[in-house]
Coordinates of C-alpha atoms in Angstrom, one line a residue:
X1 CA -14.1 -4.2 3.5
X2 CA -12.0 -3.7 0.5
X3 CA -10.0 -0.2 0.1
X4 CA -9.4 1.8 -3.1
X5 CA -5.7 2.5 -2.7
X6 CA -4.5 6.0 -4.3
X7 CA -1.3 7.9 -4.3
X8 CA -1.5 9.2 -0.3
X9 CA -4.1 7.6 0.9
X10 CA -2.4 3.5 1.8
X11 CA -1.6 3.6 5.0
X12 CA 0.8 0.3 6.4
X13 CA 1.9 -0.4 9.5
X14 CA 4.5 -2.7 11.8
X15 CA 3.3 -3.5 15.0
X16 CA 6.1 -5.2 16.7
X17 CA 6.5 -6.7 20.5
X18 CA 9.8 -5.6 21.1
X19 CA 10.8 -9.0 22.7
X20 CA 13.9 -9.7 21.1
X21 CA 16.7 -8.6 18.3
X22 CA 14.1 -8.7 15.1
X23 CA 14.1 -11.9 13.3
X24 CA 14.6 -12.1 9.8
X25 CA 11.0 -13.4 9.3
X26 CA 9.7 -10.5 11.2
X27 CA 11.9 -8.2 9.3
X28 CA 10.5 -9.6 5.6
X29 CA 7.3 -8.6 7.0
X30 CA 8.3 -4.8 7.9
X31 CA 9.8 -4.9 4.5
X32 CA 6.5 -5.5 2.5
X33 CA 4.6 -3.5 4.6
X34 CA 7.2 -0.4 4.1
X35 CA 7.6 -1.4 0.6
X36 CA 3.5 -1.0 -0.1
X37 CA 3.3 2.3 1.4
X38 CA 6.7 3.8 -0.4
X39 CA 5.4 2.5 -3.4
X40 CA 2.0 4.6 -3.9
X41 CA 3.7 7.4 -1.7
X42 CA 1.4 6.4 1.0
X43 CA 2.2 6.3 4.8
X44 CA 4.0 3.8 6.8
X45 CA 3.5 3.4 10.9
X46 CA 5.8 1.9 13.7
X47 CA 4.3 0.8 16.2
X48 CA 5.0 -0.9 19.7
X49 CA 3.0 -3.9 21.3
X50 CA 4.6 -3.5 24.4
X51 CA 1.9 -5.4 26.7
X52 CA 4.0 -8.2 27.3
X53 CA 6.2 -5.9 29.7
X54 CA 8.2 -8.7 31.5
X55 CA 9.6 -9.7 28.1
X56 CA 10.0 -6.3 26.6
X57 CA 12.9 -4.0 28.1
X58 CA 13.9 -1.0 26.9
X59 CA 17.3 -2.9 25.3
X60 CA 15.3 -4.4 23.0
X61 CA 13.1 -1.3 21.8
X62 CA 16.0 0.7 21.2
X63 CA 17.7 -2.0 19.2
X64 CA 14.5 -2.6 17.5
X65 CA 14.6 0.9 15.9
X66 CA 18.2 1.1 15.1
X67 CA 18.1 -2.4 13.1
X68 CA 15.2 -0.8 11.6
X69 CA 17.3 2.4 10.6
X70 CA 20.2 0.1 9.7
X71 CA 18.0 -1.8 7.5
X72 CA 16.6 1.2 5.3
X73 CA 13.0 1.4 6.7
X74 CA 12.1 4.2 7.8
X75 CA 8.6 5.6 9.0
X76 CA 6.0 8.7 8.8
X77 CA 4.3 8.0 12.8
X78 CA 5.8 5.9 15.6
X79 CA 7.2 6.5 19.5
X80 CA 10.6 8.1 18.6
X81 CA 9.1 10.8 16.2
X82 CA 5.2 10.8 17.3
X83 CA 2.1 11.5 14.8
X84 CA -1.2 12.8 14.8
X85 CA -2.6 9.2 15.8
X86 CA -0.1 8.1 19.1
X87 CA 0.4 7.3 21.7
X88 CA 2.8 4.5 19.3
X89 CA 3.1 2.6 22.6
X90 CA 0.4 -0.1 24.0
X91 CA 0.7 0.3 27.4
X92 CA 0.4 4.4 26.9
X93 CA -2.8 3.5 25.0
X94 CA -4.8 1.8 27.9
X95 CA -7.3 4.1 28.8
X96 CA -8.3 4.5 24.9
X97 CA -8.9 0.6 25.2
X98 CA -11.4 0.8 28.3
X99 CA -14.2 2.8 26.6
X100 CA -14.2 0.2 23.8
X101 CA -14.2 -2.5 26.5
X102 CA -17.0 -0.2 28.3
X103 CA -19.0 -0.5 24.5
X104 CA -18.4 -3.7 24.1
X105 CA -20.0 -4.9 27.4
X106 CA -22.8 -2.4 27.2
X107 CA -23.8 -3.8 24.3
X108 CA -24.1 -7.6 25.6
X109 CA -21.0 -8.4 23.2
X110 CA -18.3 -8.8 25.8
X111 CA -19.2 -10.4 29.4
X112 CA -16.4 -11.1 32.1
X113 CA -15.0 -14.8 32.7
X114 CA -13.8 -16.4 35.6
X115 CA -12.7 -19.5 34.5
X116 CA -8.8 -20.8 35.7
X117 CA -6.4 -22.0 33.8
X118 CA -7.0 -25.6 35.0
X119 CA -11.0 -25.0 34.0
X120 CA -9.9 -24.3 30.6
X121 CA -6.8 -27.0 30.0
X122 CA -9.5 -29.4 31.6
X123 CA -11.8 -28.4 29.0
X124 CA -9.4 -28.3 26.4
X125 CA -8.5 -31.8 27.0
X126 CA -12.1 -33.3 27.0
X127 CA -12.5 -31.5 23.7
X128 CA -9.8 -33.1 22.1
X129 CA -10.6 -37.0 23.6
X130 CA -13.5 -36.2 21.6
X131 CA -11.8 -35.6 18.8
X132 CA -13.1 -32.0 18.5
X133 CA -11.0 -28.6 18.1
X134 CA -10.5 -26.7 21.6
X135 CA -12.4 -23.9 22.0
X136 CA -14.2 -22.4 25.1
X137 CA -17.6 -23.3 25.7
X138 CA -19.0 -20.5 26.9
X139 CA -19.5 -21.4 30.7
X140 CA -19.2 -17.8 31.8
X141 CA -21.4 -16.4 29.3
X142 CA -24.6 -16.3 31.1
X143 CA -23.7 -16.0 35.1
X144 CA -26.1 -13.9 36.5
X145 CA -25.2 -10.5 38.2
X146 CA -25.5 -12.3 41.5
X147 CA -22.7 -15.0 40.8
X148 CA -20.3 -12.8 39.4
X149 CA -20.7 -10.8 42.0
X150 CA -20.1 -13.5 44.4
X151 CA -16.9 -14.9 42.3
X152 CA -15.1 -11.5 42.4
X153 CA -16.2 -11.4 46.4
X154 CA -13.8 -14.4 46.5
X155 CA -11.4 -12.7 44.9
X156 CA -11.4 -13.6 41.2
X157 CA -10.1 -11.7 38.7
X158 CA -12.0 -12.7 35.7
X159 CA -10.6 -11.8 31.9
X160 CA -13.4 -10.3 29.2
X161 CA -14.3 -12.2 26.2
X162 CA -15.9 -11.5 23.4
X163 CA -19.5 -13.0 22.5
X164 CA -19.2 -14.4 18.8
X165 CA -22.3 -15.9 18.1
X166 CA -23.5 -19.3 17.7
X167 CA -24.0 -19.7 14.2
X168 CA -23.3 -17.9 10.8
X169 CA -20.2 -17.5 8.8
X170 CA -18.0 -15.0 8.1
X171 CA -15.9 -14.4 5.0
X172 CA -12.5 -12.7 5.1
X173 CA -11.1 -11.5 1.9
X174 CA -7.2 -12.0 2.1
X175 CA -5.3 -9.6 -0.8
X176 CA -2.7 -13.2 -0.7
X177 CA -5.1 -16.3 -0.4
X178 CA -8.2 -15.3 -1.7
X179 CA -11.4 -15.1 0.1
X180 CA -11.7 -17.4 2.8
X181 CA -14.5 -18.6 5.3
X182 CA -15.1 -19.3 8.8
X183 CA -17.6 -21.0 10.8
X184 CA -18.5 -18.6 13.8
X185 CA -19.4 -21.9 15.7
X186 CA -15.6 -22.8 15.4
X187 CA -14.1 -19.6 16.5
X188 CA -15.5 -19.7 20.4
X189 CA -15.4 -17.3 22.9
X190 CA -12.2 -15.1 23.4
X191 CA -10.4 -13.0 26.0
X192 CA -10.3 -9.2 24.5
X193 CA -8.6 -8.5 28.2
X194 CA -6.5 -10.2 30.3
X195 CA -7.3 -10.8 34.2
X196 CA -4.4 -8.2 34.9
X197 CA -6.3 -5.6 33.2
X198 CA -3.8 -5.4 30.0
X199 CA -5.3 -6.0 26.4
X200 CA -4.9 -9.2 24.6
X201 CA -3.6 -8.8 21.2
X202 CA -6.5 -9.8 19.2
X203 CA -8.0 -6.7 21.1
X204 CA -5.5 -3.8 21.1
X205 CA -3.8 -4.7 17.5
X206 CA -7.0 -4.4 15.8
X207 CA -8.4 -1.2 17.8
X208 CA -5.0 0.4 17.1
X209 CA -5.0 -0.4 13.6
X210 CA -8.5 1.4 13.0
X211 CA -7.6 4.4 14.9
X212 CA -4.5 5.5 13.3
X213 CA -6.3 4.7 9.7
X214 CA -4.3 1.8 8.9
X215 CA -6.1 0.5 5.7
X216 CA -3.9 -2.1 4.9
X217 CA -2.1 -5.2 7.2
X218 CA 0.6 -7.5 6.0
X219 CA 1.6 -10.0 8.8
X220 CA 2.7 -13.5 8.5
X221 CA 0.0 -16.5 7.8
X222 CA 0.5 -17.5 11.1
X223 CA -2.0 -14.7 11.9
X224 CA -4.4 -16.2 9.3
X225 CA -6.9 -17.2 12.2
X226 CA -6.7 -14.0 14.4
X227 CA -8.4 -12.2 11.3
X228 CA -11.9 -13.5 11.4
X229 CA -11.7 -12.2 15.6
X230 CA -10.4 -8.6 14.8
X231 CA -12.7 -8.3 11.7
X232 CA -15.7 -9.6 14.2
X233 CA -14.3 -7.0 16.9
X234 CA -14.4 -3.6 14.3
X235 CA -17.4 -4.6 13.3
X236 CA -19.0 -4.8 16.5
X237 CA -17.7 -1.4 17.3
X238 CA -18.6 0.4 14.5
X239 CA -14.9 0.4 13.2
X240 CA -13.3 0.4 9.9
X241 CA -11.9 -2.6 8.7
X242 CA -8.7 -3.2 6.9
X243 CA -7.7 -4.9 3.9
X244 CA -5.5 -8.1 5.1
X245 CA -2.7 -10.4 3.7
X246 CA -1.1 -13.0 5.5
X247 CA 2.7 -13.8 3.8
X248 CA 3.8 -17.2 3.8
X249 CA 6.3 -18.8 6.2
X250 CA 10.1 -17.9 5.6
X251 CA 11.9 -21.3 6.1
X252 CA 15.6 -22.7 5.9
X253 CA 16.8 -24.1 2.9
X254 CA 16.2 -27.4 4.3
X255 CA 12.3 -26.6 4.2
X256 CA 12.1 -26.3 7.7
X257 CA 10.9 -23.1 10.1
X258 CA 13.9 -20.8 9.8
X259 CA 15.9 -21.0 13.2
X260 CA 19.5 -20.2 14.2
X261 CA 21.0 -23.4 13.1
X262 CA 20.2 -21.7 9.0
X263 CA 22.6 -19.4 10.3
X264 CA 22.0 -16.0 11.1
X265 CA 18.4 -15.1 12.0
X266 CA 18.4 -11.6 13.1
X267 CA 19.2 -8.8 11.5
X268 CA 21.2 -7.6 14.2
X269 CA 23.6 -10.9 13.6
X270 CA 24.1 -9.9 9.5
X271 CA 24.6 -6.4 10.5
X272 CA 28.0 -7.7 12.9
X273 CA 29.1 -10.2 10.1
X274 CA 29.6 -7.2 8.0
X275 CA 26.3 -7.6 5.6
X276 CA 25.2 -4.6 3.8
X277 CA 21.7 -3.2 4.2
X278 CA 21.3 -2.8 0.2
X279 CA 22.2 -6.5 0.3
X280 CA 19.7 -8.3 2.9
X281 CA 17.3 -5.9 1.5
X282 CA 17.6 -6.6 -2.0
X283 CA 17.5 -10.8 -0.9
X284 CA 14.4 -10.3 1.6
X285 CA 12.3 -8.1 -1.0
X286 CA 12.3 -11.2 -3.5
X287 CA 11.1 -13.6 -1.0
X288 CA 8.0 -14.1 -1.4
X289 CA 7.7 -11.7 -3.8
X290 CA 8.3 -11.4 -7.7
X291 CA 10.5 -8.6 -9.8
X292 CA 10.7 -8.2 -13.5
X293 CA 13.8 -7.2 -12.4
X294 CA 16.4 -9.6 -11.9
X295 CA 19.6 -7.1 -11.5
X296 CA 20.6 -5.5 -7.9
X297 CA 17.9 -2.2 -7.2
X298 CA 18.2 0.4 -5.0
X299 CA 15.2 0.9 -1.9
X300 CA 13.9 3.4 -4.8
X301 CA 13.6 1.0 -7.8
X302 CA 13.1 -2.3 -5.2
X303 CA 9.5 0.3 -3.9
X304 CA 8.6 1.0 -7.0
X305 CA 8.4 -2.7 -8.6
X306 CA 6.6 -3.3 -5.6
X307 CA 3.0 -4.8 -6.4
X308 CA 0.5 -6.6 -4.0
X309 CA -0.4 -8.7 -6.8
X310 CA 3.1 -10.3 -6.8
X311 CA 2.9 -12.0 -3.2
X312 CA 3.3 -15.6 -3.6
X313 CA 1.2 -18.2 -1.2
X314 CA 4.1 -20.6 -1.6
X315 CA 6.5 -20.7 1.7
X316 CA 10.0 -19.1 0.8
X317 CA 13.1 -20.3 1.3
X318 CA 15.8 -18.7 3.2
X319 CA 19.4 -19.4 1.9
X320 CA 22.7 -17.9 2.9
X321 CA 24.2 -18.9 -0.2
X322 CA 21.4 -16.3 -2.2
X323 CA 22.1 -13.7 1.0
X324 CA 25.8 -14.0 -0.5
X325 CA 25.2 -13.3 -3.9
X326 CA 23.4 -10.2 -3.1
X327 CA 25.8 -8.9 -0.9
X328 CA 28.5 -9.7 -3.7
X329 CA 26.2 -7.6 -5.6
X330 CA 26.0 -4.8 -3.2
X331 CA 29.8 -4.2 -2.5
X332 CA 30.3 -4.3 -6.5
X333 CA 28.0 -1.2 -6.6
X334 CA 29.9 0.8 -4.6
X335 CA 32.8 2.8 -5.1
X336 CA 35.9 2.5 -3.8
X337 CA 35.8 4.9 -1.0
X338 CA 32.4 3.4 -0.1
X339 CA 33.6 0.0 0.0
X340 CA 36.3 1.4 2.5
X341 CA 34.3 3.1 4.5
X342 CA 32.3 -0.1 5.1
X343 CA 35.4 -2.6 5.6
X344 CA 38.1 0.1 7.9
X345 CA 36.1 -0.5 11.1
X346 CA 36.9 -4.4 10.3
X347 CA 40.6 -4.1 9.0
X348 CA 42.0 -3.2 12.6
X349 CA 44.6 -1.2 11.0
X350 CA 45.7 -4.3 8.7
X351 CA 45.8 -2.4 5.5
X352 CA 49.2 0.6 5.6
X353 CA 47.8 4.0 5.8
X354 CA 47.6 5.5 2.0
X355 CA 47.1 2.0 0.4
X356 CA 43.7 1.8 1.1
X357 CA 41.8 2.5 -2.2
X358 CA 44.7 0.9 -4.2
X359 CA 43.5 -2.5 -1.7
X360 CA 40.5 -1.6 -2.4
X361 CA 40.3 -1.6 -5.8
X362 CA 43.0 -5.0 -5.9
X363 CA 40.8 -7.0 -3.6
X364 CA 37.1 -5.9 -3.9
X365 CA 36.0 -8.3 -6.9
X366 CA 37.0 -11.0 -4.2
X367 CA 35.1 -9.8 -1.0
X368 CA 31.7 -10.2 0.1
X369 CA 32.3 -9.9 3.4
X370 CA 34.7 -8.2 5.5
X371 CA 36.7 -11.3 7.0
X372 CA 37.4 -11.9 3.2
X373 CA 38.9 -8.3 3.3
X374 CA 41.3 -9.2 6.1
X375 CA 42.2 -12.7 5.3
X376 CA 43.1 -10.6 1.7
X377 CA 45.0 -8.0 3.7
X378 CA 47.2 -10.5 6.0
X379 CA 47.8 -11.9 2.5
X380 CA 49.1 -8.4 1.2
X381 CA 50.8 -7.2 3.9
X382 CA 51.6 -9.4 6.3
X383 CA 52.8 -13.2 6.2
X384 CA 50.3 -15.2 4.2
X385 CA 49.1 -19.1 5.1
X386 CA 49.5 -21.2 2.8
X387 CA 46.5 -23.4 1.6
X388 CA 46.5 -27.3 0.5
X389 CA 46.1 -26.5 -2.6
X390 CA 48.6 -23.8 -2.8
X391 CA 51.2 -26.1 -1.3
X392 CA 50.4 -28.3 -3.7
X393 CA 50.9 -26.6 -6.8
X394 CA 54.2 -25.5 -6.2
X395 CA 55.6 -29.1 -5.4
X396 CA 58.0 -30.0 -8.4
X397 CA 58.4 -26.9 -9.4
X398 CA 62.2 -27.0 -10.0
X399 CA 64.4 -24.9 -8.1
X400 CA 66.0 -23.0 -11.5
X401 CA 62.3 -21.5 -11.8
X402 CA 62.7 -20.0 -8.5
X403 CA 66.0 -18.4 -8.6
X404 CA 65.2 -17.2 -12.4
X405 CA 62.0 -15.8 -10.3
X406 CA 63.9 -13.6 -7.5
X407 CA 66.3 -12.7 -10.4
X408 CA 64.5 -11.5 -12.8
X409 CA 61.9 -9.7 -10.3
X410 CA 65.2 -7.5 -8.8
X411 CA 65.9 -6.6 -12.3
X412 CA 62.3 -5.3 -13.3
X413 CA 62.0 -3.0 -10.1
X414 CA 58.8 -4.6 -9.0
X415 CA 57.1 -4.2 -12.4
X416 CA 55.1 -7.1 -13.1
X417 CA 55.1 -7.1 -16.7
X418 CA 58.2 -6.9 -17.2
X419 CA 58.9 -9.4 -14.9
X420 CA 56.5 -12.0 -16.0
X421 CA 57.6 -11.7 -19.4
X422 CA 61.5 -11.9 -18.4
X423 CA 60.5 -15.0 -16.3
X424 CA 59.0 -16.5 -19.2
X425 CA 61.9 -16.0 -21.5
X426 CA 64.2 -17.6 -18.8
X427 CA 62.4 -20.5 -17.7
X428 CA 60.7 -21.5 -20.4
X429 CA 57.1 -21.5 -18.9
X430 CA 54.4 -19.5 -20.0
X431 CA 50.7 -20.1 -19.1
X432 CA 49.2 -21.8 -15.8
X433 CA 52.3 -23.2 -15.4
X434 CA 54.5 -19.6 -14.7
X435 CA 51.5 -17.9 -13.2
X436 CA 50.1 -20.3 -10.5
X437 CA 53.8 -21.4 -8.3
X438 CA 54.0 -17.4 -8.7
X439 CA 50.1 -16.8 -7.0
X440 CA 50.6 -20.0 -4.7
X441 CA 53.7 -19.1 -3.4
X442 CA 52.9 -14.7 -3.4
X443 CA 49.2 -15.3 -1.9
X444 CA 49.4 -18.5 -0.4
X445 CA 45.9 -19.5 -2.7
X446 CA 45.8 -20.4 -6.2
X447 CA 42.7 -18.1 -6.9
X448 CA 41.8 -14.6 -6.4
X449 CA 42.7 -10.9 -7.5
X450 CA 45.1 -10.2 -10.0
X451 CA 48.6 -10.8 -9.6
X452 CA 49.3 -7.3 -11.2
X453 CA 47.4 -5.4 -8.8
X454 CA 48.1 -7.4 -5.8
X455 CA 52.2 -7.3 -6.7
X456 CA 52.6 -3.7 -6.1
X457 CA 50.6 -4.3 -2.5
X458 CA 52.9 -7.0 -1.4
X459 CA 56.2 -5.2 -2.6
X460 CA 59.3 -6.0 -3.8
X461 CA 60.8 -7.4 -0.2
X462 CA 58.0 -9.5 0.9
X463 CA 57.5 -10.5 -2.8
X464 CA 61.5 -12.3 -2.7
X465 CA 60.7 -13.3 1.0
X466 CA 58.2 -15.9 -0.3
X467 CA 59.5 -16.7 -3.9
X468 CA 62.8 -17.9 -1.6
X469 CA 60.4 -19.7 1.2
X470 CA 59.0 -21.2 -1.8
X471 CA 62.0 -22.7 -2.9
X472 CA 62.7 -24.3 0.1
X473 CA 59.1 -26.3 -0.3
X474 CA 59.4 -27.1 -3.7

């Protein structure tokens, strides 16, 4: 089973259903899987399992490939750009699906089953009084011609399953957990087709997967189990089988499944807040996974210190407050112009046309995300709310410090170092005593950019406007 990996010769893949905006966990998983392919140059797949059609509208297939694009990863074969292995759609690949059905059956491996849905729950449930794990029994595997013949005269519509045998064990190599070993007794019978005629996934994922080459699968471990079935499927076919490894559960900081109430879950939700690719990119790519490097990388550097051997088994931990940093990260390495280009569709014209890049380079040390850019801006140009805090540490300030403030500020044009050091010469203060009543009553904080940057922003007028408000507090 195992495969020799060379430069051009890995070949990844994401198979998505297209169901919904993509999940973060789902997104950690296209990111290891593009990450192994870019890192021995090899080739990376999209693909669509689109069988589920009720649940899969167009909507969600187009927004599917534009988080993807938003996100970084992009991709050698899939439905938008096509391939030498397509169709890159499911339900476009049904008739390939029929002759391995056809095989299957030929070859005594796969028989048709007739069984309802209250057969099988009422089966299920005897199973488990017992204190056994469900599994089908096999009721339908030996009908003769004559009864199946009569059942689909009645109007059945029986599913296919596969014929695993009754005995023996099969060992699955897993490039995360090791070797591992299942009881062929345990797996039971399973549908390969469902009565509709449309493949189940343990089916068409694996067939798809050996005919576009795909020589290496990284899923989550909640596919751990549908392994041992696809390997028993390509084997019964004749088909080559891939190397597989299942990467651990992405959970909330609280330890728990990760779920909207961690915050955002999709990428589609950080992309509105204002998160930077570079950023949930750089966060993802370490969950789960280990870098010498601790320092922000670029999709270059993040592929190329990319190693198999560096999956951990241990579940990772989702946490918006790590999410932050790396976006605090990303915005720093940016220029200025960048950082613009990625906050003005956010600003709504907050920020006085030819000030931008001198905001930009005031404020930037203090954003991660762009509502910190406009609560910054309103600060600059507009009328500022005052924080507790703020209010608080301009309280007993006496009123002499206030009126040597506005004087002394007319008198240096708006020049903050000479008007800091005149204020200190005529009120005696120096220290966190001058400079935080002037950012408290300027900003309306007590923290943030520096007051000589952020002065020339806020201007003499509005500068006086607040000293004197100020006052009146005090």
């Amino acid at each position: 089973m195992a495969q020799y990996y060379t430069t051009m010769n890995l070949k990844s893949r994401f198979a998505p259903s297209p169901t919904g905006y993509l999940h973060l966990g789902n997104a950690r998983t296209a990111l290891f899987a593009w990450l192994a392919a870019r890192s021995m140059n090899g080739t990376f797949i999209l693909r669509l399992e689109d069988t589920d059609q009720q649940r899969s509208p167009d909507i969600y297939e187009k927004a599917l490939l534009e988080d993807l694009q938003w996100f970084g990863i992009d991709w050698d074969e899939g439905p938008d750009r096509g391939g030498d292995h397509g169709p890159y759609r499911q339900m476009e690949r049904l008739p390939l699906y029929d002759a391995y059905y056809a095989q299957l059956r030929t070859a005594g491996q796969a028989y048709p089953c007739y069984c309802s849905a209250d057969d099988l729950a009422a089966e299920r449930a005897v199973q488990r009084s017992a204190g056994k794990a469900p599994r089908y029994g096999g009721r339908c595997r030996y009908l003769s011609a004559e009864a199946r013949a009569a059942r689909e005269a009645a109007g059945m519509r029986p599913t296919l399953r596969f014929h695993i045998p009754d005995q023996g064990t099969l060992s699955v190599p897993d490039l995360v957990w090791g070797e591992r070993h299942y009881a062929l007794a345990d797996l039971g019978d399973f549908v390969i087709r469902r009565s509709d005629g449309s493949p189940a996934f343990f089916f068409a994922n694996a067939i798809d997967d050996a005919l576009m080459g795909v020589n290496l699968v990284l899923r989550g471990e909640d596919h751990l189990t549908n392994t041992p079935r696809q390997i028993l499927i390509l084997q019964a076919l004749g088909l080559p089988v891939p190397d597989y490894g299942h990467l651990p559960l992405l959970l909330g900081a609280d330890g728990q499944p990760l779920s909207k109430r961690h915050g955002a879950t999709s990428l589609r939700d950080l992309q509105h807040r204002g998160y930077l690719p570079a950023a949930v990119l750089n966060y993802l790519a370490r969950l789960g996974h280990h870098y010498s490097a601790t320092g922000f990388l670029d999709s270059v550097a993040l592929a190329q210190g990319f190693a198999l051997t560096q999956i951990s088994r241990a579940p990772s931990h989702f946490d918006m407050v790590q999410l932050q940093h790396w976006q605090h990260e990303a915005v720093q390495s940016l220029d200025d112009a960048a950082v613009w280009n990625w906050l003005a569709p956010h600003l709504q014209d907050k920020v006085p046309r030819g000030r931008e890049m001198s905001f930009v380079a005031a404020a930037r040390a203090n954003i991660v995300l762009p509502a910190d850019a406009l609560d910054w801006a309103e600060r600059c140009f507009a009328t500022p709310v005052m924080a507790a805090e703020a209010a608080e540490a301009i309280i007993g300030v006496s009123p002499g410090f206030w009126s040597a403030a506005q004087t002394t500020l007319q008198a240096a044009g708006g020049d903050y170092r000479l008007w800091t050091k005149a204020l200190q010469q005529a009120s005696g203060q120096r220290g966190k005593a001058l400079f935080m009543p002037l950012r408290a009553a300027l900003t309306g904080l007590t923290h943030g950019p520096e007051l000589a940057a952020l002065l020339p922003l806020i201007g003499e007028a509005r500068a006086l406007t607040r000293l004197h408000a100020a006052a009146q507090r005090s």
